[in-house]
Coordinates of C-alpha atoms (C1' of nucleotides) in Angstrom, one line a residue:
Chain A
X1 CA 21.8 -24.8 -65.7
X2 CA 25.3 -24.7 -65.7
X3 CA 25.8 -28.6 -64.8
X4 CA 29.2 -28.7 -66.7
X5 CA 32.1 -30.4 -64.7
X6 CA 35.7 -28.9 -65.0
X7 CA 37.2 -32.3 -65.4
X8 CA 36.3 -35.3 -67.1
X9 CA 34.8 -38.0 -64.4
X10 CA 36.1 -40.9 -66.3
X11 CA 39.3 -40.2 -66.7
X12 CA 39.7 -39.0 -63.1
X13 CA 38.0 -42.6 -62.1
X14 CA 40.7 -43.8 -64.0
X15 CA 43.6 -42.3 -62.0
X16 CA 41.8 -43.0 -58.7
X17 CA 41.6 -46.6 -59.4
X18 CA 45.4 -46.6 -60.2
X19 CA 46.1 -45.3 -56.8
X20 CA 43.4 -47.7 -55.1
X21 CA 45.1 -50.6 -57.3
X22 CA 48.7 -49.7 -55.9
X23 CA 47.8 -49.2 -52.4
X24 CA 45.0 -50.6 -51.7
X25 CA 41.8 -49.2 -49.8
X26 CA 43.0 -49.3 -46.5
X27 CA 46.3 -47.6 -47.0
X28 CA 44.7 -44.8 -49.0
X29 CA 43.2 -41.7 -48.1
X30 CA 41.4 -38.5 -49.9
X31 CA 44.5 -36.9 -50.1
X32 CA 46.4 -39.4 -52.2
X33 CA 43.0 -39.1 -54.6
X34 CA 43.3 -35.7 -54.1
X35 CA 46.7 -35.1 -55.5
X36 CA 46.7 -38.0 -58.2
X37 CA 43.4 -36.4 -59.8
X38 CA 44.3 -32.8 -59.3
X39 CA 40.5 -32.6 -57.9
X40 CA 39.3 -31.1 -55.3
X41 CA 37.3 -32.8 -52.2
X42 CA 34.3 -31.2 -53.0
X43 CA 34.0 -32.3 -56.8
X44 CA 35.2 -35.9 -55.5
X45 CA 32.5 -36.1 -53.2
X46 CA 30.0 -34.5 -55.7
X47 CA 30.5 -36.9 -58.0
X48 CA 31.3 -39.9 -56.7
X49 CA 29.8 -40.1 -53.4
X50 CA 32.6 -40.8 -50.9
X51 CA 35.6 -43.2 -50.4
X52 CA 34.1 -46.2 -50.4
X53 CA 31.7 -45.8 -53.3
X54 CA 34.8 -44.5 -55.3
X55 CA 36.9 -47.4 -54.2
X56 CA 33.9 -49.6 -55.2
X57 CA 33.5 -48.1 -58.7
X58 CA 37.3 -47.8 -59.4
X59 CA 37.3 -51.8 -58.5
X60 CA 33.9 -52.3 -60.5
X61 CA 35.9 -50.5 -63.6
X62 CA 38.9 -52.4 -63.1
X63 CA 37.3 -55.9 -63.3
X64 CA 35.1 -55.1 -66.5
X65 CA 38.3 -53.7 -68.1
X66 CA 40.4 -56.8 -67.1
X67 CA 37.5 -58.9 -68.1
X68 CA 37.0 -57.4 -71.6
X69 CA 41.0 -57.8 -72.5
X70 CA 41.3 -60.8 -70.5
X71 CA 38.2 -63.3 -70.0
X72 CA 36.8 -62.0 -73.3
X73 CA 39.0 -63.7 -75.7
X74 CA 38.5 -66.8 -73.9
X75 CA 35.0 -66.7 -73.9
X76 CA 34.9 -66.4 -77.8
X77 CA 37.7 -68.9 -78.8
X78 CA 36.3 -72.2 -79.7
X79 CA 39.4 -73.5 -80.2
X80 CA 39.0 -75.5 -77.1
X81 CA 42.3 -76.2 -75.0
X82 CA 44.7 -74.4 -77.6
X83 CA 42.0 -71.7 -76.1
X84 CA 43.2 -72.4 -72.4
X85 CA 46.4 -72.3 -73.3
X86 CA 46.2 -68.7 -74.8
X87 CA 44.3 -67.5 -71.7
X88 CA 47.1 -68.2 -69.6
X89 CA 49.8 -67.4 -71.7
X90 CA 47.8 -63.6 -71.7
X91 CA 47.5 -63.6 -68.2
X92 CA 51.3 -64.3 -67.4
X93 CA 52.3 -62.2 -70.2
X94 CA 50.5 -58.9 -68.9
X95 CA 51.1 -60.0 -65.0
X96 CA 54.7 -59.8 -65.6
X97 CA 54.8 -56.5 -66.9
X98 CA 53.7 -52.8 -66.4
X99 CA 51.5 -51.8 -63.8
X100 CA 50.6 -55.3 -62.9
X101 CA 54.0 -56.8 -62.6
X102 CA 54.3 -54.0 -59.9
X103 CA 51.1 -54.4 -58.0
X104 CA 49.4 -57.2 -58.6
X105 CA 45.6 -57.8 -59.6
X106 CA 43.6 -55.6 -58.1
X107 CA 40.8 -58.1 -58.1
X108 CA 42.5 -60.8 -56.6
X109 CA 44.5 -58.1 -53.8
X110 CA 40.5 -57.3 -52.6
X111 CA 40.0 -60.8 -52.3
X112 CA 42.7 -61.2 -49.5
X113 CA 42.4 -57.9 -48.3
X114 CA 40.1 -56.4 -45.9
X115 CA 38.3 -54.7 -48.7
X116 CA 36.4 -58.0 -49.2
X117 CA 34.2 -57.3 -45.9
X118 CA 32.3 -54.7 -48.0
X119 CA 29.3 -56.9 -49.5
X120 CA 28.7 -54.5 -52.5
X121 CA 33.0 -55.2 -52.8
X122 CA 32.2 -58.9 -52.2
X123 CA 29.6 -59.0 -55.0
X124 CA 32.3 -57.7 -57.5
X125 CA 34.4 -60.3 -56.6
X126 CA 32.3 -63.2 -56.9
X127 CA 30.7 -62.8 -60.2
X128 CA 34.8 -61.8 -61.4
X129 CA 35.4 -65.3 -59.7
X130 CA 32.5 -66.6 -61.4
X131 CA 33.5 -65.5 -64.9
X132 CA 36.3 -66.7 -64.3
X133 CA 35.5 -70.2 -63.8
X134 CA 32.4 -70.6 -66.4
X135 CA 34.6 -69.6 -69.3
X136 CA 37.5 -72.2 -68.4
X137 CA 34.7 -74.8 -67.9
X138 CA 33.3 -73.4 -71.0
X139 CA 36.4 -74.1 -73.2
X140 CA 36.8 -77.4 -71.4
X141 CA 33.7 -78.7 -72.4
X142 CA 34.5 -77.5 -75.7
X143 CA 38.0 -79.1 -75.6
X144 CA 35.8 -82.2 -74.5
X145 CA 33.6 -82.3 -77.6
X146 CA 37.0 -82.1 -79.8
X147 CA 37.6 -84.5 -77.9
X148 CA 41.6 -82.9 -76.6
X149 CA 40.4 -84.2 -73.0
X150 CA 41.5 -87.7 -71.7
X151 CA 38.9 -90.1 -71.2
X152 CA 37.0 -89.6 -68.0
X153 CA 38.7 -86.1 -67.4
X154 CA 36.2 -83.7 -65.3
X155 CA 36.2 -80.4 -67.1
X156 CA 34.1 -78.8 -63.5
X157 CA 37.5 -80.2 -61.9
X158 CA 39.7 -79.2 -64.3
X159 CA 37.7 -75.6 -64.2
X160 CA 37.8 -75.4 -60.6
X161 CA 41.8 -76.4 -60.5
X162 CA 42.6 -73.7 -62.9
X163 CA 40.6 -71.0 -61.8
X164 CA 42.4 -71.1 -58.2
X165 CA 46.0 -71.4 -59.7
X166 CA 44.9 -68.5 -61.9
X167 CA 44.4 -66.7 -58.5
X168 CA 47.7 -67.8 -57.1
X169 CA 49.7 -66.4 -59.9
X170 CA 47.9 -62.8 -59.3
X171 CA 49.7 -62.4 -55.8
X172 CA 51.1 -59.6 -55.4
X173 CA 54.1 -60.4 -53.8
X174 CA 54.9 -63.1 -56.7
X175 CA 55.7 -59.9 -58.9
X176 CA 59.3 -60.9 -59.0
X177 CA 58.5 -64.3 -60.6
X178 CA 60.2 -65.4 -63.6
X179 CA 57.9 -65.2 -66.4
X180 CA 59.5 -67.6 -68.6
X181 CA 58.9 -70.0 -66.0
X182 CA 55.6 -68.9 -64.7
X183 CA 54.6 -69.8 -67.9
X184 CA 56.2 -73.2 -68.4
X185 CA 54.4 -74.1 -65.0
X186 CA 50.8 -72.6 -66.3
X187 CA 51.2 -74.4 -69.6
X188 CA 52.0 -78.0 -67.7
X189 CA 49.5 -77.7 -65.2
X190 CA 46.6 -76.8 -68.0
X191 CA 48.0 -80.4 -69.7
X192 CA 48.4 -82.1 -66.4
X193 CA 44.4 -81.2 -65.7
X194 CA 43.5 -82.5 -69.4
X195 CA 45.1 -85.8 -69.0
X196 CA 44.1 -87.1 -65.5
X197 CA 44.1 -90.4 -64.3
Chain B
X1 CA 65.1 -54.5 -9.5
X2 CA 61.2 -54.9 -10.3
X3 CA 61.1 -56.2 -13.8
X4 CA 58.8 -58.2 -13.4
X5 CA 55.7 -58.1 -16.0
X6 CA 52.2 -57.9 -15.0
X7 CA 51.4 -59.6 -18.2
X8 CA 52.8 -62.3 -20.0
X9 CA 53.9 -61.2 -23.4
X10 CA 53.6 -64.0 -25.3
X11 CA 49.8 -64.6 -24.4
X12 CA 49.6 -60.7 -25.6
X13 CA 51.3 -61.0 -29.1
X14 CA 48.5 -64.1 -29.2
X15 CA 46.0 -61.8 -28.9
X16 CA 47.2 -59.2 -31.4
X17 CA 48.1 -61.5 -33.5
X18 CA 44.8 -62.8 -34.2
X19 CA 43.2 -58.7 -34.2
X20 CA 46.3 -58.4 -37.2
X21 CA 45.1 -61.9 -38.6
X22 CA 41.4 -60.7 -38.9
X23 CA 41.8 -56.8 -39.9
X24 CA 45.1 -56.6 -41.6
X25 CA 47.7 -53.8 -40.5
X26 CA 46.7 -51.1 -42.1
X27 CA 43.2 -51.4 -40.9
X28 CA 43.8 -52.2 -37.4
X29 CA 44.8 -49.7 -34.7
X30 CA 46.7 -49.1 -31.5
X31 CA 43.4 -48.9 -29.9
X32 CA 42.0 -52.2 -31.2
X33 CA 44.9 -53.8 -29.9
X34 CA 44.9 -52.3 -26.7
X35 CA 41.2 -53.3 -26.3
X36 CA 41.7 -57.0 -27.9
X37 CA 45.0 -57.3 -25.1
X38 CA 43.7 -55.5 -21.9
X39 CA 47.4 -54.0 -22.4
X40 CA 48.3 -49.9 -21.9
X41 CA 49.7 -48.5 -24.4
X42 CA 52.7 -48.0 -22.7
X43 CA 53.1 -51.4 -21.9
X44 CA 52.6 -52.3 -25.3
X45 CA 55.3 -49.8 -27.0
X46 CA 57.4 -50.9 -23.9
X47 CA 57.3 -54.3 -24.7
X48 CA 57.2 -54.6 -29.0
X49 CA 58.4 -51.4 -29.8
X50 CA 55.3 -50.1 -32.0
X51 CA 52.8 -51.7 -34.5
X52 CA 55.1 -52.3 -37.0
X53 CA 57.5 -54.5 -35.0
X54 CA 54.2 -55.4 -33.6
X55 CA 52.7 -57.0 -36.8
X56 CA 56.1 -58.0 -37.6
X57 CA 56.0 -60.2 -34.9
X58 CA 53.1 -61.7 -34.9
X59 CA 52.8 -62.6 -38.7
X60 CA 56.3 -64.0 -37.8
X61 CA 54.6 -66.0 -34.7
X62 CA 51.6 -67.2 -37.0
X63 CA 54.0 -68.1 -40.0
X64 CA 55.6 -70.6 -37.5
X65 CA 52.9 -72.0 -35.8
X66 CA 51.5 -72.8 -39.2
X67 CA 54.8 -74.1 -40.4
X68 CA 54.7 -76.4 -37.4
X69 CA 50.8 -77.9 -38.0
X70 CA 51.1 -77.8 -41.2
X71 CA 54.3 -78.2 -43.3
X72 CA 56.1 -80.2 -40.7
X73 CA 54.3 -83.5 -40.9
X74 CA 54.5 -83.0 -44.7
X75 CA 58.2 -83.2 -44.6
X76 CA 58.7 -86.0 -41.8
X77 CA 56.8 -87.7 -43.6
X78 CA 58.0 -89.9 -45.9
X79 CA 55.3 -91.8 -48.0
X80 CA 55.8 -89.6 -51.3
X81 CA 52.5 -89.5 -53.0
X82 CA 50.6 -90.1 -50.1
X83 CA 52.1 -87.6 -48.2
X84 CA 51.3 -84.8 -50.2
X85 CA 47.3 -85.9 -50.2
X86 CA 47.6 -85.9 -46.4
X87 CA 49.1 -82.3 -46.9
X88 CA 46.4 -80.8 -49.2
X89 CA 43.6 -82.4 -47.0
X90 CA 44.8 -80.7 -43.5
X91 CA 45.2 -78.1 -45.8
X92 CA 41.5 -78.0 -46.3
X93 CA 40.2 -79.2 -43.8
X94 CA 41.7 -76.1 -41.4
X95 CA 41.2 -73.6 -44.4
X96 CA 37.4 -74.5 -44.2
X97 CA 37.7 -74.5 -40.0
X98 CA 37.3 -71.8 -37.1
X99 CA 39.6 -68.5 -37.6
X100 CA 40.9 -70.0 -40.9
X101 CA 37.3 -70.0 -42.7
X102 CA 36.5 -66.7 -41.5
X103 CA 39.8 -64.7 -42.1
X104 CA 41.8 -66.4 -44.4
X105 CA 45.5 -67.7 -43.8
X106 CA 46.9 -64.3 -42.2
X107 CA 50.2 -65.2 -44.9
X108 CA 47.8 -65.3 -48.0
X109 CA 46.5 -62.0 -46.8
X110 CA 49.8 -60.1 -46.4
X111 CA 50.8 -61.6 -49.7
X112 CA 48.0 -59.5 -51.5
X113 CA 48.2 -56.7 -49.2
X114 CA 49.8 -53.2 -48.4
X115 CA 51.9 -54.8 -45.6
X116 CA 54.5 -56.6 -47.9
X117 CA 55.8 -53.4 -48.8
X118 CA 57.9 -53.7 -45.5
X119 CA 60.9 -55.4 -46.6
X120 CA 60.7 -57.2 -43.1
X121 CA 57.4 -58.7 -43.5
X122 CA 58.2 -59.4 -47.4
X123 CA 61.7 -61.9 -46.0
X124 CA 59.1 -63.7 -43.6
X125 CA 56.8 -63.9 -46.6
X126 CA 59.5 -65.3 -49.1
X127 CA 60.6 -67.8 -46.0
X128 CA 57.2 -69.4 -45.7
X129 CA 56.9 -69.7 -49.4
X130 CA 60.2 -71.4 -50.0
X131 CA 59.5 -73.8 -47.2
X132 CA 56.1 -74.9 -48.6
X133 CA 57.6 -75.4 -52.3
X134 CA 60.4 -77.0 -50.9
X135 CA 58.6 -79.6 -48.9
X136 CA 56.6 -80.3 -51.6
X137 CA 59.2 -80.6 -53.9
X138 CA 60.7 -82.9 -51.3
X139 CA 57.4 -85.3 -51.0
X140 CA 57.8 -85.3 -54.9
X141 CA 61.2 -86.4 -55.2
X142 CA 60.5 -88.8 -52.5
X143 CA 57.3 -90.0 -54.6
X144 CA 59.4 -90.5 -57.6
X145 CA 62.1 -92.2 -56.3
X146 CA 59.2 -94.9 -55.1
X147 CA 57.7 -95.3 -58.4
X148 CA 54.7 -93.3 -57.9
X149 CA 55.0 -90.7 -60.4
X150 CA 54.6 -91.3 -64.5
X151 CA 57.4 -91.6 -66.8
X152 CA 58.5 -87.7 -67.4
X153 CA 56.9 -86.0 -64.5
X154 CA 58.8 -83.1 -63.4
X155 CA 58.9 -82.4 -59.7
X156 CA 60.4 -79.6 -60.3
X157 CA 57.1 -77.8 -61.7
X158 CA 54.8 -80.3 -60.5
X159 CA 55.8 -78.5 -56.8
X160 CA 55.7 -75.2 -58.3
X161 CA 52.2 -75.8 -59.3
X162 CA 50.9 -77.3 -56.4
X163 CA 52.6 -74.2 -54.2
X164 CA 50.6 -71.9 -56.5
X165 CA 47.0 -74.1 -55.5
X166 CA 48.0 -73.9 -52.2
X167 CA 47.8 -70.1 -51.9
X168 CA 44.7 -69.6 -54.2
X169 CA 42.8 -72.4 -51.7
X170 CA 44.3 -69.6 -48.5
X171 CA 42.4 -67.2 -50.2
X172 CA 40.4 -65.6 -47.7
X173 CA 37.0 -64.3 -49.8
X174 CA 36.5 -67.9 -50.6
X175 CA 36.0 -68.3 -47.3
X176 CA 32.6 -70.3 -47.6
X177 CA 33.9 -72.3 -50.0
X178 CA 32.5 -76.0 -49.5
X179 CA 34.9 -78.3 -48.0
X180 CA 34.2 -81.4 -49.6
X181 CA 34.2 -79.5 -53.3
X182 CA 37.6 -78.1 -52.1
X183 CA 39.0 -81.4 -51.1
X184 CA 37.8 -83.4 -54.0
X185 CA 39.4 -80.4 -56.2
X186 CA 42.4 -80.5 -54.4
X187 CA 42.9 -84.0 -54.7
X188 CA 42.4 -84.3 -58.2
X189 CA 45.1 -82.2 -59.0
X190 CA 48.0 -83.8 -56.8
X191 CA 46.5 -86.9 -58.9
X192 CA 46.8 -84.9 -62.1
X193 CA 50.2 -83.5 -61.8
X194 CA 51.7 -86.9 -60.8
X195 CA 50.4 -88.2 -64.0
X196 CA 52.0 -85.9 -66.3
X197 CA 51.7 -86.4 -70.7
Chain C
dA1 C1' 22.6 -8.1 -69.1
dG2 C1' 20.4 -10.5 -65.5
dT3 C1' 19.4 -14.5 -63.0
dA4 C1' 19.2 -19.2 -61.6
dT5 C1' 21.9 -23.3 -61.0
dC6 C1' 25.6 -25.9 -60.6
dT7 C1' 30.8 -26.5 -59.6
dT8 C1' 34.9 -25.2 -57.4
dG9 C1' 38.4 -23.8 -54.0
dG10 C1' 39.6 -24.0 -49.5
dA11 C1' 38.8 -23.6 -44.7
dA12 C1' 37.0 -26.2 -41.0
dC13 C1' 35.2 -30.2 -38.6
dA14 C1' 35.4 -33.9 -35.0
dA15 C1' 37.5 -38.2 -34.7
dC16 C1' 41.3 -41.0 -34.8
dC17 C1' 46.2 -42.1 -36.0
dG18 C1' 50.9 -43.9 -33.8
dT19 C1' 53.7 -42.3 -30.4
dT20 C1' 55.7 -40.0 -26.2
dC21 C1' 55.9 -38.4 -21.7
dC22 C1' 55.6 -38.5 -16.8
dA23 C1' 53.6 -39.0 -12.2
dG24 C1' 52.3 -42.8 -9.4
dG25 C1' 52.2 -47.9 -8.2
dA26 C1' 54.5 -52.3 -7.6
dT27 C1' 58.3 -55.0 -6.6
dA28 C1' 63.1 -56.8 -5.0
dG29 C1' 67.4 -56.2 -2.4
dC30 C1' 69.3 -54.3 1.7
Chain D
dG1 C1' 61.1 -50.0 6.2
dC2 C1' 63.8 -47.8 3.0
dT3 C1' 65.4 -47.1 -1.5
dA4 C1' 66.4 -48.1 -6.3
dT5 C1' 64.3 -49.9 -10.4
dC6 C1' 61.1 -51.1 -13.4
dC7 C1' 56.2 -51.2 -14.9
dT8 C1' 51.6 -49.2 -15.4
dG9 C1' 47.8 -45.9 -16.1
dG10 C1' 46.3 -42.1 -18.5
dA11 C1' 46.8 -37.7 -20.4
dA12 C1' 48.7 -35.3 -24.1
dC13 C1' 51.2 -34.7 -28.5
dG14 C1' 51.1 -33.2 -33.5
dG15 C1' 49.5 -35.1 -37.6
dT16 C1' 46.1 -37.2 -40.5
dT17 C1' 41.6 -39.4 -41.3
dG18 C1' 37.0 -38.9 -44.0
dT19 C1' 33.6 -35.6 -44.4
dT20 C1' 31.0 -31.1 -44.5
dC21 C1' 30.2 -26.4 -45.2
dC22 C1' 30.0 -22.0 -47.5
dA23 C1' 31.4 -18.2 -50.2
dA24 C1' 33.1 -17.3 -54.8
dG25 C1' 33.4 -18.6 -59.7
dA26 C1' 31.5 -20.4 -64.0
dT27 C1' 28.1 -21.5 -67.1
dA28 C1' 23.4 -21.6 -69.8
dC29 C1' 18.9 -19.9 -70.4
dT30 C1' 15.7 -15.8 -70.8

DNA sequence: AGTATCTTGGAACAACCGTTCCAGGATAGC
DNA sequence: GCTATCCTGGAACGGTTGTTCCAAGATACT
């Protein structure tokens, strides 16, 4: 009875999903784990299984973290679009800076990587994507009832519209971007979808 | 004198073009491409120089071809508005098509992935990019100039968020996306963004 | 203190990585 | 038919991959 670990599991999940986040699955191996946890193989593989399942619960951690900071606070504002508006202001704000400014979204890197042909991986993604798009639709229905939506606008549409161009600023490679102007284009395309035709 | 080739090159960078296309570089090997090509290694190194230059070349060959299908028409052609909807619907209708439904746009994938650390890959990247927003800015000017845009729209932004859509539809986990939803989403927002507050 | 049980460090594993090398085969000019 | 030149096949390189194994260390209960 001497089950007591030398290290603290979460916190070394937490630096192996940083290294996961920056380089992806593909491009990392033990090693990189290895020297970023200060772990050995054997406690890695004793605790969390293997690469895979590691790289499946460092992605797993990072979505319910983004969610909670991120999807959260849209899911509780009843504001309606003022609530949209917020939600993209958030996610430009923290994409252009720190660790994300750098690297990307994990979450949407796994979608266009070839981490996506694991179904457990897959899974994570979809309900992420999921989330994603109920809550906008949510506060577009709300905005609806307040009635901040143009006649005859399509909140599922709208949803839909958003959700992708919330995926298109989360490229990696866009890291450069302007955020000033990332977020004039967020905040015109969130009125353009609110006042169609 | 007996350089003469006992394969054609250009069929072989096809080939390993599409194994790069489906797996990403840092998950494909020599060996898969030797196997996808019929080619010997030492042919192969010989001929491209190594897998970087290897990828290199064939995102650069894919980038093109795509440019060609896809972006071309878009900026011969001249009807404005209605040029852009023809854009976003050959946009869909191959992203939901053959190679493109199952793999994702191969430019999408290196966007998110660990290959645009090469600065190399990362020019051919910004290229392609700058050419889509351009053209669509193009088609937009064009549509204003005609009168098909409301008082205030901004082509300007309206192209930046229609560039962003573009990428978040190449997506490649939303691979079995329907095509119709796609389309109809799609169109809406061209529709939305031309009819600005 | 003794013992049982778990964790740890580190070596070792086979398989594969991208790349290089060289002998032998194929071709073109003479 | 000979020779010079390039290309091809395949072995081989050192290094790294993810994973396993086992002896040694550490802890908690009796």
């Amino acid at each position: 009875m001497a089950d007591v670990k030398h290290f603290d599991p979460d916190t070394a999940l937490d630096l192996a999903m940083r290294v996961f986040w920056r380089q992806g699955a593909a491009a990392t191996g033990i090693q990189d784990i290895v020297d970023a946890t200060g772990l050995n193989r054997s406690s890695l593989y004793a605790t969390f299984g293997g690469k895979q399942q590691l790289y499946r619960a460092a992605l797993d951690r990072y979505a319910r973290d983004r969610s909670r900071t991120l999807l959260g606070p849209l899911e509780e504002d009843g504001r309606g679009l003022p609530a949209v508006h917020a939600f993209f202001e958030r996610l430009v704000e923290t994409r252009c800076t720190g660790e994300f400014a750098r690297w990307g979204c994990m979450v949407s890197n796994a979608h266009a990587g070839g981490e996506n042909g694991d179904p457990e991986v897959r899974a994570v993604l979809d309900r992420q994507h999921r989330r994603l798009r109920s809550a906008l639709h949510a506060a577009l229905v709300s905005a609806q009832r307040q009635r901040q939506l143009a006649d005859g606008a399509d909140p599922e549409t709208a949803a839909e519209i958003l959700a992708l161009l919330a995926h298109g600023v989360n490229l990696r490679s866009r890291a450069g971007a302007d955020a000033a102007a990332l977020r004039a284009t967020a905040a015109a395309a969130v009125d353009a979808v609110a006042r169609p035709v």
